[in-house]
Amino acid sequence: MPAFVFYILTLVVFFFVYTILTWGLNLQFGETGILNFAYIAFVAAGAYITGVLSMGAPKPGTGESYILGAHVPFPLNLIAGGVAASLLGLVVSLIAFRRLRSDYLAIVMISLATVCYDVVNNFTPLFDGADGLNGVPQPFVAAFHLNANTFLYVFPFFALVVAAVLWWFMARLTSSPLGRTLRSIRDDPDVARSLGKNVFGFQLLATVVGSFYAGIGGGLLIELSAAFNTSAWTTPETFIIFAALIIGGLANNVGAILGALLVPVLFVQLPKFLPAVPGHPALVPEIANMIIGVLLLVVLWFRPEGVVPERKRTFASILVEPTLPSEGLVGVFGRSAS
Amino acid sequence: MAVGFGLVTASIIAIASVGLTLQFGVTNYVNFAYGDFMALGAYFAWQVNTAFHWSIWVAMVVGGLGMGVVAVALNRFVLGPFARKFSGSLIYVLIVTFGLSLIIVNLVEAVWGPTYKLYSVPLENPYHLGPLLLTKDEIIIFFLGVVLMAAVHLLLTRTKLGKAMRAMSDDASLAAVTGIDTRRVTAITWFLSGLLAGVAGTVLGVNITSITPSSGETYLFVIFAAVILGGIGRPYGAMIGALVIGLATELSAVAIPAYKLDVAFGILVVVLLVRPQGIFATAGKA
């Protein structure tokens, strides 16, 4: 396989993965207004669980140690990763959402991400510490006799199928009355509460479903690269997904796709394929990260609604517009007479 | 032994958390780039400490002042305008500070490199202070914390500026109505916040003997724990919170050294569950 094709196919998978991740965060922050600064920890939970459930028990003599080693057949390990991330989301929200205002919640979340990182990094029995999981069996490889290269011809299609299913579900969810309730909580939780909505329950739901998306995305990541360790999920990674979401457009699933293409794919993954500056191996990604930060500030200042703004959801599309009887009345409604 | 380390750590956390909480009180949003402020100040200090061979304590003052100026500039050109634009939804300003954090940490890494740096500090034998065994640097850090806390106390209670800061912390629009130049007070508060961040970042580097671009970020949640324990926006609460967190982390280091900082997170969660407004906070704000 030419190196160029290899890069392109890898980027295609990254694109689908980050689209899924951005949809999950969009449900939490864009639709419901939950400032989840620990999002990447949920991605990591999905990745680790998918990984250990494909690797089987730790092989003696390799020095590796991890929990839950098993050979779960392919799509099930991915779903298990998503469920694991959801469970983490459930536990966190049960503790954090009941009483906290949004900035306290953000503090707890960013602290949670650091502490999760610390524990996984230091406590090797969990997921082999800083070395992380290596040699994770990739799907289809054994069944179709693929190798590391030909695997990349198959995997983008599978990632596409997963993304399509998740798109369908997210589109249904956000356009349903439930989506409307979530947005009302985002705009004013007190008003939503006064209309009899169980704000806590809906926040819980948005976190759990959003975390499922995070977990699935994480699972796809570990299957793509066959390895995962703590360096892949530091807090700046959460910021990358926030930047994708805000630049693409909050509360808009199409905007999330665009944001995922712009930020994580073009600015994070693509520069990794650029040649390094001699003597400064990390300079290219460092500059790319700074550009992402600046880009986010510029978008927030000049176009806070993002590239693809939230669709105005009005009843006009449902109701037939009444014909107005006289020009005078038209004037009252502030429309031109012509 | 651990109590001595605990007091030194408490001093560092106190300097950092008072800087964070002062700024929150006046501007009413959390600065998630504060850990990177600490790192940037620490690198300024490292630069003058190693390039000009100035004593680390002089370098620390330079790092603090430099970070103070940077903080004022960031407020003037970035955070202030955003805070006015999004005054109804400060949640976006949190994201702006989060974005600043990404920019600063990568800038520091690009300028000074990703690997750790060492301060040039002379090696010394530790002193016995009663049951405690501390180096001269640790003793200086402890007293530096005490002196800075006293200075903040005097500033808040004895000066017109401190009175204006407390007034803005209670109600910014009411303070503006009474003729307080809120923009000026905000700018000075950012200077103090940056100064304390730079000093705290440097003494943190002296205490753990090295600095990295992310050393402030990894310490940030410990500072958050101290700030929330005392009630966010409350300088005196932050001092007591720092003492509790400092002692708790160093005492637990005896049993679980790798996770000593994570103890702070445990305390944070328990406090937020039992008393979300902070243990020492009065009713009202936050």
XYZ file of C-alpha atoms in Angstrom:
624
model
C 0.000 0.000 0.000
C 1.473 3.404 -0.903
C 2.149 5.557 2.145
C -0.165 8.236 0.802
C -3.174 5.902 0.663
C -2.328 4.695 4.152
C -2.425 8.262 5.481
C -5.673 9.076 3.717
C -7.452 5.965 4.986
C -6.216 6.610 8.523
C -7.502 10.175 8.310
C -10.873 8.903 7.058
C -11.223 6.696 10.136
C -10.142 9.582 12.389
C -12.800 11.710 10.725
C -15.570 9.220 11.533
C -14.282 8.715 15.075
C -14.100 12.436 15.853
C -17.505 13.014 14.273
C -18.943 10.469 16.699
C -17.060 12.069 19.609
C -18.299 15.536 18.647
C -21.914 14.318 18.439
C -21.636 12.927 21.955
C -20.237 16.160 23.341
C -22.819 18.122 21.372
C -25.607 16.224 23.109
C -24.054 17.061 26.476
C -22.891 20.636 25.939
C -24.561 21.880 22.742
C -28.025 20.542 23.488
C -28.123 20.277 27.282
C -25.505 22.809 28.390
C -23.410 20.422 30.508
C -19.803 21.655 30.618
C -18.078 18.266 30.613
C -14.362 19.056 30.778
C -13.673 15.361 31.469
C -15.055 14.156 28.134
C -11.796 12.510 27.070
C -11.841 10.318 30.212
C -15.059 8.735 28.911
C -13.401 8.180 25.540
C -10.548 6.473 27.381
C -12.973 4.271 29.342
C -14.466 3.040 26.068
C -11.049 2.456 24.535
C -9.663 0.506 27.492
C -12.729 -1.678 27.932
C -12.942 -2.445 24.203
C -9.224 -3.230 24.310
C -9.145 -5.602 27.266
C -12.272 -7.366 26.045
C -10.520 -8.177 22.753
C -7.095 -9.101 24.120
C -7.973 -12.047 26.323
C -6.297 -12.760 29.637
C -2.827 -11.186 30.111
C -0.159 -13.457 28.688
C 2.283 -14.690 31.343
C 5.865 -13.529 30.867
C 5.043 -10.321 28.975
C 4.834 -8.297 32.167
C 1.512 -6.883 31.058
C -1.302 -6.643 33.554
C -4.861 -5.521 33.055
C -8.310 -6.320 34.323
C -11.224 -8.065 32.598
C -9.118 -9.735 29.905
C -11.476 -11.704 27.630
C -12.106 -12.604 24.000
C -15.426 -10.939 23.353
C -16.444 -11.206 19.671
C -16.086 -8.095 17.618
C -19.054 -5.726 17.623
C -19.898 -6.708 21.208
C -16.570 -5.481 22.645
C -17.160 -2.096 21.036
C -20.656 -1.871 22.490
C -19.284 -2.944 25.871
C -16.828 -0.030 25.653
C -19.713 2.332 25.028
C -21.682 0.888 27.919
C -18.663 1.183 30.224
C -18.312 4.872 29.375
C -22.059 5.307 29.987
C -21.765 3.670 33.399
C -18.906 6.009 34.301
C -21.089 8.895 33.145
C -23.972 7.632 35.254
C -21.841 7.387 38.413
C -20.305 10.826 37.873
C -23.621 12.511 37.199
C -25.329 10.864 40.160
C -22.642 12.409 42.352
C -22.141 15.730 40.597
C -25.372 16.953 39.009
C -27.787 17.061 41.851
C -26.504 20.193 43.501
C -23.766 21.842 41.499
C -23.901 24.978 39.411
C -22.208 24.856 36.045
C -18.794 26.277 36.954
C -18.421 24.003 39.993
C -19.372 21.121 37.743
C -16.670 22.155 35.263
C -14.115 22.199 38.107
C -15.166 18.756 39.290
C -15.013 17.421 35.740
C -11.561 18.783 34.924
C -10.313 17.455 38.272
C -11.932 14.097 37.566
C -10.095 13.861 34.245
C -6.748 14.582 35.937
C -7.395 12.085 38.723
C -8.551 9.320 36.348
C -5.382 9.924 34.357
C -3.272 9.775 37.525
C -4.822 6.542 38.736
C -4.657 4.711 35.395
C -1.092 5.962 34.877
C 0.174 4.830 38.293
C -1.946 1.792 39.125
C -0.574 -0.778 36.675
C -2.956 -3.676 37.536
C -5.808 -1.676 35.996
C -4.754 -1.030 32.371
C -0.981 -1.602 32.531
C -0.178 1.944 33.697
C 1.658 4.333 31.433
C 2.595 1.578 28.953
C -1.073 1.038 28.204
C -2.526 -1.690 26.031
C -0.512 -2.876 23.047
C -1.150 -5.436 20.339
C -4.911 -5.219 20.587
C -6.368 -7.671 18.025
C -8.020 -5.699 15.246
C -11.424 -6.756 13.973
C -11.748 -8.659 10.668
C -8.008 -9.346 10.631
C -8.317 -12.953 11.737
C -11.606 -13.656 9.953
C -10.618 -12.265 6.562
C -6.869 -13.023 6.768
C -5.937 -9.341 6.600
C -2.652 -7.786 7.593
C -1.971 -4.377 9.147
C -2.216 -2.724 5.714
C -5.195 -4.456 4.141
C -7.053 -3.970 7.416
C -7.166 -0.263 6.563
C -9.108 -1.007 3.372
C -11.884 -2.600 5.421
C -11.982 -0.593 8.625
C -13.099 2.805 7.181
C -16.264 1.131 5.853
C -16.983 -0.324 9.225
C -16.392 3.044 10.921
C -18.764 4.567 8.357
C -21.483 2.048 9.239
C -21.087 2.753 12.965
C -21.150 6.517 12.342
C -24.263 6.176 10.136
C -26.161 4.242 12.810
C -25.144 6.754 15.481
C -26.082 9.658 13.177
C -29.554 8.204 12.656
C -30.054 7.785 16.395
C -28.714 11.254 17.269
C -30.818 12.943 14.569
C -33.946 11.231 15.913
C -33.057 12.168 19.474
C -32.297 15.850 18.891
C -35.368 16.479 16.704
C -37.733 14.720 19.101
C -39.643 16.385 21.944
C -36.925 15.016 24.195
C -34.340 17.099 22.301
C -36.565 20.132 22.781
C -36.656 19.494 26.518
C -32.856 19.220 26.647
C -32.471 22.562 24.860
C -34.929 24.194 27.243
C -32.778 22.968 30.144
C -29.718 24.416 28.452
C -31.386 27.792 27.945
C -32.839 28.024 31.441
C -32.971 25.107 33.858
C -35.295 26.980 36.209
C -37.892 27.556 33.492
C -37.685 23.901 32.464
C -38.180 22.919 36.085
C -41.169 25.209 36.419
C -42.756 23.404 33.445
C -42.512 20.178 35.390
C -39.404 18.804 33.700
C -37.125 16.634 35.813
C -33.947 18.591 35.035
C -31.674 16.210 36.948
C -33.064 13.184 35.118
C -32.659 14.738 31.684
C -29.099 15.888 32.444
C -28.375 12.328 33.558
C -29.801 10.979 30.322
C -27.819 13.380 28.141
C -24.610 12.497 30.005
C -25.178 8.759 29.728
C -26.046 8.816 26.009
C -23.253 11.301 25.227
C -20.789 9.131 27.155
C -21.909 6.118 25.109
C -20.868 7.996 21.979
C -17.552 8.864 23.677
C -17.005 5.192 24.522
C -17.804 3.974 20.992
C -15.421 6.577 19.562
C -12.721 5.448 21.999
C -13.307 1.813 21.058
C -12.879 2.607 17.354
C -9.661 4.501 18.166
C -8.059 1.529 19.926
C -9.119 -0.831 17.129
C -7.634 1.486 14.534
C -4.212 1.828 16.173
C -4.186 -1.511 18.065
C -2.739 0.334 21.055
C -3.796 2.895 23.652
C -2.038 4.510 26.579
C -2.398 7.478 28.907
C -0.612 9.921 26.588
C -3.644 9.714 24.276
C -6.124 11.231 26.690
C -4.695 14.261 28.432
C -7.021 17.181 29.183
C -6.067 19.170 26.031
C -7.700 16.368 24.013
C -11.033 17.339 25.560
C -10.425 20.875 24.442
C -9.845 19.734 20.844
C -13.339 18.225 20.769
C -14.845 21.344 22.385
C -13.130 23.438 19.718
C -14.511 21.160 16.971
C -18.004 21.469 18.405
C -17.988 25.246 18.845
C -16.296 26.013 15.538
C -18.631 23.662 13.672
C -21.696 25.030 15.425
C -23.350 24.124 18.707
C -26.603 22.150 18.789
C -26.260 21.125 15.170
C -25.314 17.590 14.149
C -24.147 18.728 10.700
C -21.986 21.422 12.279
C -20.400 18.708 14.433
C -19.370 16.817 11.278
C -17.804 19.938 9.821
C -16.072 20.767 13.112
C -14.665 17.234 13.354
C -13.263 17.595 9.838
C -11.795 21.032 10.514
C -10.239 20.704 13.951
C -9.230 17.159 14.923
C -8.591 15.898 11.394
C -7.021 18.906 9.667
C -5.293 20.504 12.652
C -4.451 17.567 14.926
C -4.077 14.376 12.902
C -2.899 15.773 9.573
C 0.098 17.671 11.089
C 1.251 14.363 12.602
C 2.064 13.278 9.053
C 4.038 16.432 8.318
C 7.826 16.215 8.544
C 9.151 17.375 11.926
C 11.274 20.504 12.231
C 14.846 19.300 12.836
C 15.754 19.562 16.511
C 12.166 20.387 17.482
C 10.198 17.162 17.027
C 7.040 18.498 18.692
C 7.003 21.977 17.175
C 4.474 21.241 14.409
C 1.761 19.835 16.721
C 2.493 22.605 19.256
C 1.869 25.265 16.644
C -1.204 23.386 15.421
C -2.589 23.347 18.987
C -1.964 27.072 19.396
C -3.762 27.710 16.099
C -6.744 25.683 17.338
C -6.874 27.803 20.488
C -6.674 31.044 18.530
C -9.199 29.783 15.964
C -11.658 29.019 18.751
C -11.265 32.504 20.248
C -11.748 34.089 16.808
C -14.873 32.029 16.104
C -16.318 32.763 19.559
C -15.742 36.463 19.015
C -16.934 36.925 15.436
C -19.341 34.030 14.956
C -20.254 32.486 18.322
C -22.970 30.387 16.682
C -20.290 28.505 14.699
C -19.901 27.836 10.991
C -23.230 26.005 10.766
C -25.521 27.745 13.268
C -28.222 26.053 15.279
C -31.354 25.645 13.170
C -34.157 27.938 14.336
C -36.871 25.514 15.212
C -40.189 27.289 14.723
C -43.721 26.185 14.231
C -43.749 27.939 10.852
C -42.534 24.789 9.183
C -45.455 22.847 10.635
C -48.283 25.340 10.403
C -49.572 26.852 7.208
C -48.934 30.565 7.330
C -52.276 32.379 7.632
C -53.201 34.744 4.792
C -53.368 38.222 6.189
C -56.538 40.193 5.542
C -55.364 43.761 5.083
C -52.237 45.754 4.475
C -52.690 47.569 7.775
C -52.360 44.353 9.697
C -49.311 43.426 7.660
C -47.822 46.684 8.826
C -48.496 45.747 12.430
C -46.588 42.508 11.916
C -43.671 44.499 10.632
C -43.590 43.056 7.126
C -43.250 44.919 3.900
C -46.463 45.271 1.946
C -45.014 44.037 -1.305
C 8.104 14.866 59.331
C 5.066 14.826 57.066
C 3.609 17.738 59.004
C 6.608 19.862 58.026
C 6.194 18.996 54.348
C 2.479 19.579 54.785
C 3.047 23.123 56.015
C 5.377 23.873 53.093
C 2.897 22.415 50.589
C 0.096 24.326 52.299
C 2.075 27.526 51.808
C 2.418 26.884 48.070
C -1.259 25.969 47.690
C -2.256 29.020 49.747
C -0.312 31.426 47.510
C -1.802 29.841 44.385
C -5.370 29.498 45.622
C -5.597 33.045 46.994
C -4.526 34.311 43.560
C -7.211 32.221 41.870
C -9.987 33.049 44.293
C -9.285 36.819 44.370
C -9.742 36.926 40.603
C -12.895 34.811 40.750
C -14.392 37.070 43.386
C -13.933 40.172 41.260
C -14.682 38.796 37.765
C -17.098 35.984 38.690
C -15.697 33.348 36.336
C -13.182 30.557 36.918
C -9.828 30.813 35.153
C -9.008 27.336 33.837
C -5.689 28.637 32.469
C -4.463 29.369 36.021
C -2.253 26.266 36.090
C -0.581 27.497 32.917
C -0.133 30.936 34.503
C 1.856 29.151 37.218
C 3.952 27.322 34.632
C 4.628 30.469 32.613
C 5.746 32.379 35.730
C 7.951 29.453 36.730
C 9.622 29.470 33.293
C 10.184 33.244 33.440
C 11.929 32.658 36.768
C 13.918 29.758 35.321
C 15.090 31.980 32.481
C 16.573 34.687 34.710
C 17.752 32.128 37.266
C 19.845 30.182 34.748
C 20.681 32.816 32.123
C 21.730 35.630 34.480
C 22.627 33.427 37.488
C 20.354 35.423 39.739
C 19.300 33.898 43.022
C 16.123 31.852 42.744
C 14.292 34.235 45.076
C 15.094 37.260 42.907
C 14.141 35.179 39.884
C 10.861 34.300 41.582
C 10.018 37.988 41.973
C 10.825 38.552 38.289
C 8.669 35.539 37.322
C 5.795 36.816 39.441
C 5.978 40.359 38.075
C 6.289 39.069 34.511
C 3.272 36.818 34.917
C 1.352 39.696 36.497
C 1.962 41.834 33.418
C 0.951 38.962 31.106
C -2.243 38.466 33.125
C -3.121 42.165 32.836
C -2.551 42.019 29.070
C -4.665 38.861 28.726
C -7.466 40.549 30.658
C -7.182 43.752 28.653
C -7.171 42.142 25.203
C -8.867 38.759 25.574
C -10.696 37.916 28.784
C -12.131 41.352 29.560
C -13.723 41.808 26.115
C -15.081 38.257 26.153
C -16.477 38.692 29.671
C -18.354 41.818 28.529
C -19.567 40.154 25.324
C -20.817 37.051 27.123
C -21.821 38.724 30.383
C -25.138 36.871 30.327
C -23.580 33.462 29.726
C -20.196 33.331 31.461
C -20.011 29.626 30.581
C -18.434 30.744 27.286
C -15.736 32.668 29.163
C -14.822 29.395 30.910
C -14.259 27.904 27.455
C -12.159 30.933 26.519
C -9.919 30.370 29.565
C -9.764 26.673 28.652
C -8.631 27.749 25.170
C -6.028 30.105 26.631
C -4.730 27.175 28.641
C -4.138 25.193 25.429
C -2.392 28.160 23.825
C -0.127 28.923 26.808
C 0.921 25.340 27.513
C 1.883 24.823 23.862
C 3.648 28.172 23.739
C 5.703 27.278 26.815
C 6.496 23.901 25.276
C 7.485 25.477 21.960
C 9.747 28.068 23.606
C 11.353 26.053 26.412
C 10.895 22.474 25.176
C 8.741 19.636 26.539
C 11.329 18.146 28.915
C 11.779 19.204 32.513
C 14.017 22.060 33.651
C 15.939 22.414 36.909
C 16.412 25.591 38.911
C 19.947 26.407 39.859
C 19.648 26.170 43.643
C 22.614 25.519 45.952
C 22.448 22.215 47.823
C 22.111 22.576 51.562
C 21.880 20.457 54.662
C 18.443 20.418 56.267
C 17.841 22.149 59.591
C 16.207 20.639 62.628
C 13.293 22.746 63.825
C 12.034 20.909 66.870
C 10.732 17.608 65.473
C 10.777 18.915 61.882
C 13.610 18.467 59.393
C 13.475 21.124 56.681
C 15.858 22.650 54.159
C 16.464 26.388 54.083
C 14.439 26.662 50.870
C 11.469 24.930 52.470
C 11.626 27.248 55.462
C 11.756 30.271 53.152
C 8.749 28.957 51.172
C 6.779 28.506 54.382
C 7.477 32.030 55.622
C 6.917 33.443 52.137
C 3.422 31.971 52.258
C 2.784 33.467 55.693
C 4.061 36.891 54.646
C 2.054 36.917 51.397
C -1.123 35.886 53.226
C -0.589 38.684 55.733
C -0.001 41.103 52.864
C -3.228 40.034 51.142
C -5.054 40.437 54.458
C -3.708 43.968 54.925
C -4.496 44.817 51.308
C -8.086 43.678 51.642
C -8.779 45.313 55.013
C -6.564 48.404 55.185
C -6.500 49.849 51.681
C -9.064 51.527 49.495
C -8.192 49.101 46.706
C -8.897 46.125 48.947
C -12.194 47.630 49.982
C -13.104 48.147 46.311
C -12.160 44.524 45.551
C -14.351 43.260 48.350
C -17.178 45.476 47.197
C -16.912 44.145 43.632
C -16.788 40.624 44.963
C -20.074 41.191 46.784
C -21.855 42.944 43.913
C -19.999 44.311 40.898
C -22.791 46.541 39.547
C -23.490 48.009 42.971
C -19.771 48.726 43.331
C -19.758 50.485 39.956
C -22.720 52.617 41.003
C -20.854 53.855 44.080
C -18.100 55.228 41.830
C -15.571 52.411 41.946
C -13.567 52.255 38.727
C -14.370 48.569 38.185
C -12.164 48.184 35.116
C -9.152 49.493 36.983
C -9.845 47.289 39.997
C -10.293 44.309 37.662
C -6.954 45.029 35.978
C -5.144 45.300 39.324
C -6.798 42.094 40.500
C -5.534 40.303 37.405
C -2.055 41.632 38.128
C -2.194 40.278 41.680
C -3.616 36.981 40.448
C -0.828 36.626 37.876
C 1.797 37.662 40.419
C 0.663 35.077 42.951
C 0.409 32.438 40.184
C 3.976 33.163 39.044
C 5.349 33.056 42.586
C 3.408 29.866 43.377
C 4.600 28.214 40.161
C 8.205 29.034 40.994
C 8.109 27.840 44.608
C 6.303 24.701 43.422
C 9.255 24.140 41.082
C 11.755 24.769 43.902
C 9.875 22.381 46.185
C 9.517 19.462 43.724
C 12.943 20.371 42.205
C 11.839 20.573 38.559
C 9.374 22.312 36.257
C 7.633 21.078 33.108
C 5.159 22.895 30.831
C 2.273 20.954 32.384
C 3.429 21.018 36.035
C 0.961 23.804 36.832
C -1.888 22.060 35.028
C -1.439 18.828 36.946
C -1.488 20.822 40.191
C -4.549 22.858 39.247
C -7.147 20.565 40.746
C -5.348 20.586 44.099
C -5.733 24.374 44.071
C -9.382 24.043 43.034
C -9.902 21.713 45.996
C -8.470 24.290 48.418
C -10.464 27.114 46.821
C -13.782 25.241 46.921
C -13.147 23.957 50.420
C -12.977 27.551 51.569
C -15.810 28.784 49.363
C -14.937 30.126 45.924
C -14.191 33.867 45.803
C -13.240 33.951 49.477
C -9.536 34.620 50.158
C -9.593 33.678 53.847
C -11.453 30.474 53.067
C -8.806 29.647 50.482
C -6.055 30.067 53.105
C -7.737 27.622 55.474
C -8.562 25.319 52.556
C -4.900 25.360 51.541
C -3.825 24.398 55.055
C -6.271 21.465 55.124
C -5.388 20.237 51.626
C -1.640 20.717 52.168
C -1.609 18.696 55.374
C -3.994 16.060 53.998
C -1.944 15.418 50.853
C 1.421 15.254 52.645
C 0.120 13.110 55.511
C -1.460 10.682 53.041
C 1.858 10.611 51.162
C 3.149 8.445 54.005
C 0.692 5.717 53.052
C 0.005 6.264 49.314
C 2.815 8.371 47.813
C 1.761 7.958 44.160
C -1.770 9.172 44.836
C -1.182 11.880 47.426
C -2.586 14.646 45.209
C -5.662 12.570 44.388
C -6.593 12.773 48.058
C -7.350 16.435 47.359
C -9.920 15.319 44.781
C -11.558 13.035 47.339
C -11.850 15.966 49.734
C -13.208 18.156 46.917
C -15.969 15.672 46.078
C -16.949 15.157 49.703
C -17.107 18.921 50.324
C -19.213 19.502 47.223
C -21.614 16.749 48.240
C -22.000 17.871 51.826
C -21.681 21.635 51.482
C -21.508 22.841 47.866
C -21.012 26.468 48.897
C -17.783 25.567 50.729
C -17.195 24.864 54.382
C -16.238 28.368 55.400
C -18.476 30.318 53.045
C -21.378 32.314 54.309
C -24.685 32.328 52.509
C -25.071 34.486 49.445
C -22.492 34.538 46.725
C -21.408 31.243 45.156
